Amino acid sequence: MSATRFTRALLRLPGRNFAAGISTGAGGAPTFESTRAQHARYLAALQSLGLATRMLPADERFPDGTFVEDTAIATAHGAIITRPGAASRAGEPEAIALALAGDFSTLAYIESPGTVDGGDICETDAEVIIGISHRTNEEGAAQLGRWLAGIGIASVTVDIRYCTGLLHLKSGLAYLGEGRLALAPGLPDWPVLKAYEPVVLAPEERYAANCVRINDRVLVADDYPHFVDTLVRLGYEPLPLPMSEFAKMDGGLSCLSVRY
Ligand code: CIR
């Protein structure tokens, strides 16, 4: 299994009411035009990396629907449809399940009362790290862990509920490949982290911890020069993308696609 090599990606266009999604509101409201422009840049980046992409139409019942990562977890050995932890997002997985059904012979489902947001799931080359958060509950994490075990993938949970500023696990952590994790500063000393080489971001660049290794490149939010320098020093080829509009809605690069 590889957690860094992909051939396909599923995305959903942001709708006109994108700004009505859930947000802590720190950065102001996104504009529709800029959101669409940034989304187009993201799509083009995935295509430039050789991924076959599928774009679902916007669905204004779900202003957060463009954050498709939260609705499904796809691995080399199968896919599972989640039950997002925010009530306003509960209907999002339906269209995602239909779209993924063509590529996966069977789909598993997180069942009530379990909740899981895909943003809390970080796959490395060795295991899957599951964040228990205000979106992913212990029951959901346990269901996911059992399903992963059934397809031969080990998992470990970490509790992020008391990590200030972290909506999802991957808001502050990303697998870079080669046994390395990009980490927001100040994360707890979770035992699982000892198995990885940490690449800790500067406090003012913590948003960039939500980067995505895809094949030979690392997608990274633009305007984070120290982290880009670090990546280059480590031998990576960063691909910076404008993300300001998604950041205003508490989303990042990983959230905008399901990659497999
Ligand atoms: C939400 O609060 O659900 C959305 N506004 C942002 C979701 C971001 N998704 C992610 O980090 N995986």
XYZ file of C-alpha atoms and ligand atoms in Angstrom:
272
model
C 0.000 0.000 0.000
C 1.162 3.516 -0.620
C -0.172 6.523 1.176
C 1.423 8.922 -1.275
C 0.768 7.546 -4.761
C -2.604 8.084 -6.365
C -4.222 7.745 -9.759
C -7.715 9.180 -9.174
C -9.430 11.948 -7.253
C -13.043 12.859 -6.573
C -14.013 16.514 -6.038
C -17.156 18.616 -5.756
C -17.538 22.152 -7.047
C -18.130 24.769 -4.351
C -21.660 26.182 -4.519
C -22.769 29.813 -4.566
C -23.621 29.544 -0.863
C -20.166 28.255 0.120
C -19.845 31.101 2.634
C -22.874 29.713 4.522
C -20.901 26.666 5.665
C -19.543 26.086 9.155
C -16.757 28.465 10.116
C -15.077 29.898 13.155
C -15.132 33.065 11.068
C -11.625 34.180 11.902
C -10.657 35.236 8.369
C -13.876 36.845 7.141
C -16.201 35.551 4.439
C -14.978 33.981 1.191
C -16.204 35.318 -2.146
C -17.735 32.911 -4.624
C -15.581 34.024 -7.559
C -12.282 33.633 -5.704
C -13.413 30.321 -4.256
C -14.173 28.969 -7.709
C -10.873 30.317 -9.073
C -8.869 28.670 -6.282
C -10.789 25.428 -6.739
C -9.965 25.479 -10.469
C -6.262 25.889 -9.629
C -6.487 22.911 -7.253
C -8.172 20.770 -9.906
C -5.537 21.700 -12.485
C -2.788 20.815 -9.987
C -4.203 17.327 -9.438
C -4.492 16.820 -13.182
C -0.913 18.007 -13.699
C 0.184 15.234 -11.335
C -1.442 12.648 -13.580
C -4.609 12.035 -11.576
C -7.848 11.210 -13.376
C -10.321 13.576 -11.720
C -14.082 13.465 -11.365
C -15.903 16.683 -10.450
C -19.360 16.430 -8.908
C -21.707 19.383 -9.409
C -22.261 21.825 -6.564
C -25.170 20.973 -4.273
C -26.444 24.007 -2.411
C -28.138 21.880 0.238
C -24.593 21.391 1.513
C -22.498 24.569 1.650
C -19.551 22.559 3.033
C -19.937 19.875 0.354
C -16.774 20.858 -1.505
C -14.802 19.450 1.483
C -15.360 15.944 0.109
C -12.501 14.402 2.059
C -14.711 14.297 5.136
C -17.247 11.964 3.500
C -15.166 8.952 2.487
C -11.881 7.172 3.133
C -10.403 5.352 0.190
C -7.414 3.018 0.459
C -5.724 0.692 -2.002
C -7.817 -2.110 -0.477
C -11.271 -0.584 -0.276
C -13.353 2.442 0.626
C -15.645 3.369 3.493
C -18.328 6.043 3.506
C -18.319 8.130 6.679
C -21.029 9.690 8.849
C -19.863 13.312 9.224
C -20.061 14.649 12.742
C -21.710 17.987 11.886
C -25.509 17.760 11.483
C -25.539 20.114 8.488
C -23.171 17.767 6.639
C -25.007 14.501 7.344
C -26.458 14.248 3.826
C -23.194 14.823 1.977
C -21.992 11.196 1.737
C -24.951 10.038 -0.380
C -23.635 11.488 -3.656
C -20.077 10.486 -2.769
C -21.114 6.860 -2.258
C -22.806 6.847 -5.662
C -19.712 8.303 -7.290
C -17.276 5.877 -5.615
C -19.472 2.831 -6.269
C -18.152 2.737 -9.834
C -14.548 2.365 -8.665
C -14.909 0.113 -5.604
C -16.646 -3.266 -5.802
C -17.984 -2.912 -2.257
C -18.341 0.116 -0.035
C -18.416 -0.071 3.750
C -20.309 2.461 5.881
C -19.804 4.018 9.300
C -23.067 3.325 11.164
C -24.945 5.333 13.797
C -24.066 6.274 16.517
C -20.569 6.393 15.075
C -19.388 9.582 13.415
C -16.226 10.043 11.377
C -14.923 12.986 9.339
C -12.283 11.986 6.796
C -10.212 14.993 7.868
C -9.452 13.083 11.060
C -7.886 10.184 9.199
C -4.211 10.196 8.238
C -2.888 7.245 6.279
C 0.858 6.650 6.390
C 2.841 3.839 4.786
C 2.669 1.903 8.070
C -0.782 2.549 9.521
C -3.757 4.859 9.765
C -3.795 7.489 12.511
C -7.365 8.296 13.587
C -8.120 11.514 15.450
C -10.932 11.495 17.993
C -12.317 14.995 17.605
C -15.501 16.992 17.993
C -16.516 15.410 14.645
C -15.119 11.862 14.924
C -16.375 10.052 18.008
C -14.945 6.993 19.753
C -17.619 4.710 18.320
C -16.879 5.910 14.778
C -13.149 5.487 15.324
C -13.717 1.942 16.646
C -15.855 1.008 13.625
C -13.234 2.419 11.297
C -10.435 0.600 13.126
C -12.278 -2.731 12.783
C -12.896 -2.164 9.086
C -9.251 -1.260 8.516
C -8.107 -4.355 10.420
C -10.350 -6.432 8.167
C -8.501 -5.193 5.100
C -5.106 -5.658 6.744
C -4.366 -2.068 7.804
C -3.269 -1.249 11.355
C -4.648 1.843 13.052
C -4.067 3.914 16.153
C -6.174 6.663 17.704
C -5.115 10.012 19.142
C -7.374 12.443 20.988
C -7.400 15.926 19.505
C -10.426 17.263 21.413
C -8.291 19.452 23.615
C -5.937 20.692 20.913
C -6.896 24.330 20.457
C -7.246 25.440 16.876
C -7.466 21.921 15.455
C -10.774 21.155 13.730
C -9.525 17.865 12.352
C -6.387 15.791 12.905
C -5.127 16.717 9.462
C -5.617 20.417 10.196
C -2.317 19.976 12.029
C -0.621 16.886 10.649
C 0.183 15.405 7.240
C 2.123 12.390 6.030
C 4.916 13.483 3.709
C 6.133 10.002 2.777
C 9.569 8.568 3.668
C 8.422 8.145 7.273
C 7.999 11.909 7.820
C 5.089 13.825 9.312
C 4.488 17.556 8.906
C 3.291 18.723 12.326
C 1.735 21.938 13.585
C 3.704 23.217 16.598
C 2.465 22.319 20.061
C 0.781 18.991 19.346
C 0.753 16.588 22.297
C 3.493 14.047 22.677
C 1.450 11.179 21.249
C 3.452 7.900 21.399
C 2.608 7.133 17.754
C 4.578 10.182 16.623
C 7.820 8.579 17.825
C 7.740 6.257 14.833
C 8.061 9.199 12.422
C 10.547 11.919 11.628
C 8.815 15.163 12.651
C 8.859 18.234 10.422
C 7.484 20.902 12.768
C 6.130 24.121 11.297
C 6.732 27.598 12.683
C 3.776 28.918 14.748
C 2.901 31.574 12.164
C 2.839 28.934 9.425
C 0.735 26.313 11.217
C -2.024 26.393 8.577
C 0.455 24.936 6.055
C 0.671 21.692 8.088
C -2.356 20.636 6.069
C -0.285 19.785 3.000
C -0.737 16.788 0.703
C 1.938 14.549 -0.771
C 0.730 13.334 -4.162
C 3.091 11.222 -6.220
C 6.288 13.271 -6.615
C 5.009 16.638 -5.349
C 3.714 18.154 -2.119
C 0.710 20.448 -2.446
C 1.174 23.280 0.005
C -0.790 26.461 0.690
C 1.017 29.447 -0.767
C 2.521 32.243 1.360
C 4.301 29.910 3.778
C 7.920 30.425 2.702
C 9.682 28.787 5.679
C 7.810 25.535 5.247
C 8.404 25.574 1.493
C 12.152 26.054 2.163
C 12.106 23.162 4.617
C 10.392 20.907 2.092
C 12.932 21.803 -0.578
C 15.802 21.150 1.848
C 14.356 17.701 2.529
C 14.307 16.963 -1.191
C 10.620 17.540 -1.907
C 9.152 19.517 -4.759
C 6.422 21.740 -3.292
C 3.472 22.842 -5.427
C 2.077 26.005 -3.784
C -1.624 26.788 -4.273
C -3.791 29.733 -3.199
C -6.080 28.600 -0.392
C -7.295 31.781 1.329
C -10.994 31.239 0.565
C -11.049 27.650 1.856
C -9.030 28.668 4.923
C -11.796 31.166 5.775
C -14.136 28.176 6.077
C -11.618 26.218 8.188
C -10.689 23.920 5.305
C -7.371 23.044 3.738
C -5.780 21.290 0.799
C -6.495 17.745 1.913
C -10.220 18.446 2.397
C -10.878 19.248 -1.259
C -10.507 15.752 -2.697
C -10.833 12.070 -2.008
C -7.653 10.597 -3.462
C -7.129 6.944 -4.332
C -16.494 22.199 8.386
O -16.420 22.865 9.431
O -16.934 21.064 8.358
C -16.015 22.834 7.106
N -16.318 24.236 7.122
C -14.535 22.635 6.924
C -14.170 21.192 6.737
C -12.727 21.018 6.496
N -12.425 19.657 6.233
C -11.283 19.079 6.588
O -10.465 19.657 7.288
N -11.118 17.803 6.232
